[in-house]
Amino acid sequence: NAGVTQTPKFQVLKTGQSMTLQCAQDMNHNSMYWYRQDPGMGLRLIYYSASEGTTDKGEVPNGYNVSRLNKREFSLRLESAAPSQTSVYFCASSPGGAPDTQYFGPGTRLTVL
Amino acid sequence: TQLLEQSPQFLSIQEGENLTVYCNSSSVFSSLQWYRQEPGEGPVLLVTVVTGGEVKKLKRLTFQFGDARKDSSLHITAAQPGDTGLYLCAGVGGGSYIPTFGRGTSLIVHP
């Protein structure tokens, strides 16, 4: 049981390049999330998916797109990377219910030059 | 937007000392969670509190939810180097099931 996996673990991009961050969970969870974490800023929600086939914007969605490919996979795409998108990105999943519990992946450290 | 203020932002102490971390808001939450994040890893849930005034203990960690469900505290007794990490509080409320995270308290415990 791997939980939540993310690839890649590290990535360096040049301004304007595009890339997709991959996330997969094997816990049969309905909801999945993408967060970014910057020093002193805590976790900020980028996008989330309450169930397969649905996606919604979070607090900081500008410059990102997502795809909920199936129940297991939720990808985050940067179409034209900017230095302001340098951050650590975390994917999480949760089973639902109240109170809910989020399970996080190990993160992707992205640097945009 | 529901805001959660955590204090202190940084804490550096010696092994064996006690400490308290605070999580405050002007909003009411239906539940509040504490996560711990170690360097290079994702946050891991420590506890969820749902009832005003609730106290939960996890070994040397004591969590309390305020009576009005607007604040919470985490108290660590006799801190150990293994307690080092970033402690995040997260509140759920306002009709949303998605938690709002505080900015975190970075704790370093020196041997």
Coordinates of C-alpha atoms in Angstrom, one line a residue:
Chain A
N1 CA 0.0 0.0 0.0
A2 CA 1.9 3.1 -1.3
G3 CA -0.6 5.7 -0.2
V4 CA -0.2 8.9 -2.2
T5 CA 2.7 9.0 -4.7
Q6 CA 4.0 12.0 -6.6
T7 CA 6.4 12.3 -9.6
P8 CA 8.8 13.9 -10.1
K9 CA 10.4 14.6 -6.7
F10 CA 12.5 17.5 -8.1
Q11 CA 12.2 19.6 -11.2
V12 CA 14.0 22.6 -12.6
L13 CA 12.3 24.6 -15.4
K14 CA 13.1 27.7 -17.4
T15 CA 10.5 30.5 -17.5
G16 CA 7.9 29.7 -20.1
Q17 CA 8.4 25.9 -20.1
S18 CA 5.5 23.6 -19.4
M19 CA 5.3 20.5 -17.3
T20 CA 2.8 18.2 -15.6
L21 CA 3.0 17.0 -12.0
Q22 CA 1.6 13.5 -11.5
C23 CA -0.2 12.2 -8.5
A24 CA -1.8 8.8 -7.7
Q25 CA -3.4 7.3 -4.7
D26 CA -4.3 3.7 -4.0
M27 CA -6.6 4.2 -1.1
N28 CA -9.8 4.4 -3.2
H29 CA -10.4 8.0 -1.9
N30 CA -13.0 10.1 -3.6
S31 CA -11.4 13.5 -3.1
M32 CA -8.0 14.7 -4.2
Y33 CA -6.1 18.0 -3.8
W34 CA -3.2 20.0 -5.0
Y35 CA -1.4 22.4 -2.6
R36 CA 1.6 24.6 -2.8
Q37 CA 3.8 25.3 0.2
D38 CA 6.0 28.4 0.4
P39 CA 8.2 29.5 3.4
G40 CA 6.1 31.1 6.0
M41 CA 2.9 30.7 4.0
G42 CA 1.6 27.3 5.1
L43 CA -0.3 25.2 2.6
R44 CA -2.4 27.0 0.0
L45 CA -5.0 25.1 -2.0
I46 CA -4.6 25.3 -5.8
Y47 CA -7.3 23.0 -7.1
Y48 CA -9.3 20.1 -5.8
S49 CA -11.5 17.3 -7.1
A50 CA -14.4 16.2 -4.9
S51 CA -15.0 13.1 -7.1
E52 CA -14.0 11.6 -10.3
G53 CA -15.0 13.9 -13.2
T54 CA -15.2 17.1 -11.1
T55 CA -12.6 19.8 -10.4
D56 CA -12.8 23.1 -8.6
K57 CA -10.5 26.1 -8.0
G58 CA -9.0 26.7 -4.7
E59 CA -7.3 29.7 -3.2
V60 CA -4.5 30.2 -5.8
P61 CA -5.5 28.6 -9.1
N62 CA -4.0 31.2 -11.6
G63 CA -1.4 29.7 -13.9
Y64 CA -2.4 26.1 -13.2
N65 CA -4.7 23.5 -14.7
V66 CA -5.7 20.1 -13.4
S67 CA -7.1 16.8 -14.7
R68 CA -8.8 14.1 -12.7
L69 CA -7.9 11.3 -15.1
N70 CA -9.7 8.6 -13.1
K71 CA -10.4 7.9 -9.4
R72 CA -6.7 7.2 -8.7
E73 CA -5.0 10.0 -10.6
F74 CA -5.0 13.8 -10.4
S75 CA -2.5 15.8 -12.4
L76 CA -1.4 19.4 -12.1
R77 CA -0.2 21.2 -15.2
L78 CA 1.9 24.4 -15.5
E79 CA 1.4 25.7 -19.1
S80 CA 4.0 28.5 -19.0
A81 CA 6.0 28.4 -15.8
A82 CA 7.0 31.6 -14.0
P83 CA 9.5 32.2 -11.2
S84 CA 6.6 32.9 -8.9
Q85 CA 5.6 29.2 -9.2
T86 CA 8.8 28.1 -7.6
S87 CA 7.5 26.1 -4.6
V88 CA 7.0 22.7 -3.1
Y89 CA 3.8 21.1 -4.4
F90 CA 1.9 18.5 -2.4
C91 CA -0.9 16.2 -3.6
A92 CA -3.4 14.9 -1.1
S93 CA -6.4 12.6 -1.0
S94 CA -9.2 12.1 1.5
P95 CA -12.0 9.5 1.8
G96 CA -14.7 12.0 2.6
G97 CA -17.1 12.2 5.5
A98 CA -16.9 14.5 8.5
P99 CA -14.4 15.0 9.9
D100 CA -12.3 14.2 6.9
T101 CA -8.6 13.3 7.0
Q102 CA -6.1 14.3 4.3
Y103 CA -3.3 12.0 3.3
F104 CA -0.4 13.8 1.7
G105 CA 2.2 12.7 -0.8
P106 CA 6.0 13.4 -0.4
G107 CA 5.9 16.5 -2.5
T108 CA 7.6 17.9 -5.7
R109 CA 10.2 20.6 -5.3
L110 CA 9.9 22.8 -8.4
T111 CA 12.3 25.6 -9.2
V112 CA 11.6 28.0 -12.1
L113 CA 14.6 30.0 -13.3
Chain B
T1 CA -12.1 33.1 3.9
Q2 CA -11.4 31.6 7.3
L3 CA -8.0 32.6 8.7
L4 CA -6.0 30.6 11.2
E5 CA -3.2 32.4 13.0
Q6 CA -0.5 30.2 14.5
S7 CA 2.0 31.3 17.2
P8 CA 4.9 31.2 17.6
Q9 CA 6.1 31.0 14.1
F10 CA 9.5 29.5 15.2
L11 CA 10.5 27.7 18.4
S12 CA 14.0 26.5 19.3
I13 CA 14.3 24.7 22.6
Q14 CA 16.4 22.2 24.5
E15 CA 15.5 18.5 25.0
G16 CA 13.3 18.1 28.1
E17 CA 11.6 21.5 27.9
N18 CA 7.8 22.0 27.7
L19 CA 6.2 24.1 25.0
T20 CA 2.8 25.2 23.8
V21 CA 1.7 26.1 20.2
Y22 CA -1.4 28.2 19.6
C23 CA -3.9 28.3 16.7
N24 CA -6.4 31.1 16.8
S25 CA -9.2 32.4 14.6
S26 CA -12.2 34.7 14.7
S27 CA -14.2 32.0 12.9
V28 CA -16.0 29.0 14.3
F29 CA -14.8 25.6 13.1
S30 CA -16.7 22.3 13.1
S31 CA -13.5 20.5 13.5
L32 CA -9.8 21.3 13.9
Q33 CA -6.8 19.1 13.1
W34 CA -3.1 19.2 13.9
Y35 CA -0.6 17.9 11.4
R36 CA 3.2 17.4 11.8
Q37 CA 5.5 17.7 8.8
E38 CA 9.1 16.5 8.8
P39 CA 11.7 17.9 6.4
G40 CA 11.3 16.6 2.9
E41 CA 7.9 14.9 3.6
G42 CA 4.3 15.7 3.5
P43 CA 2.2 16.5 6.5
V44 CA 0.8 13.7 8.6
L45 CA -2.3 13.9 10.7
L46 CA -1.8 13.9 14.5
V47 CA -5.3 14.5 15.8
T48 CA -8.7 15.8 15.1
V49 CA -10.9 17.6 17.7
V50 CA -14.5 18.2 17.1
T51 CA -16.2 19.2 20.4
G52 CA -15.7 22.6 22.1
G53 CA -13.5 22.1 25.2
E54 CA -12.3 18.7 24.0
V55 CA -8.9 17.5 25.2
K56 CA -7.0 14.7 23.5
K57 CA -3.7 13.2 24.5
L58 CA -1.2 11.5 22.3
K59 CA 1.7 10.3 24.5
R60 CA 3.5 13.5 25.4
L61 CA 1.3 15.7 23.2
T62 CA -1.9 17.3 24.6
F63 CA -4.4 18.9 22.2
Q64 CA -7.2 21.2 23.3
F65 CA -10.1 22.7 21.3
G66 CA -11.4 26.0 22.7
D67 CA -14.9 26.1 24.2
A68 CA -16.1 28.3 21.4
R69 CA -14.4 26.2 18.7
K70 CA -12.4 29.2 17.5
D71 CA -9.0 28.2 18.8
S72 CA -6.8 25.3 19.7
S73 CA -3.5 24.6 21.5
L74 CA -0.9 21.9 21.3
H75 CA 1.2 21.3 24.4
I76 CA 4.3 19.1 24.3
T77 CA 5.8 17.8 27.6
A78 CA 9.5 17.0 27.9
A79 CA 10.2 17.6 24.2
Q80 CA 12.6 15.3 22.4
P81 CA 14.7 15.8 19.2
G82 CA 12.2 13.5 17.4
D83 CA 9.5 16.1 17.9
T84 CA 11.4 18.5 15.6
G85 CA 9.2 19.5 12.6
L86 CA 6.6 21.9 11.3
Y87 CA 3.3 21.8 13.2
L88 CA 0.3 22.8 11.2
C89 CA -3.3 23.4 12.4
A90 CA -6.2 23.1 10.0
G91 CA -9.8 24.1 10.5
V92 CA -12.9 23.0 8.8
G93 CA -16.1 25.1 8.8
G94 CA -18.2 27.7 7.1
G95 CA -20.0 25.0 5.1
S96 CA -16.9 23.7 3.4
Y97 CA -15.3 20.3 4.0
I98 CA -11.9 21.5 2.9
P99 CA -9.6 22.5 5.7
T100 CA -8.0 25.9 5.9
F101 CA -4.3 25.6 7.1
G102 CA -2.4 27.9 9.4
R103 CA 1.1 29.0 8.4
G104 CA 2.7 26.6 10.8
T105 CA 5.1 26.6 13.8
S106 CA 8.6 25.4 13.1
L107 CA 9.9 23.5 16.1
I108 CA 13.5 22.5 16.7
V109 CA 14.5 20.5 19.7
H110 CA 18.2 20.4 20.5
P111 CA 19.7 17.3 22.2

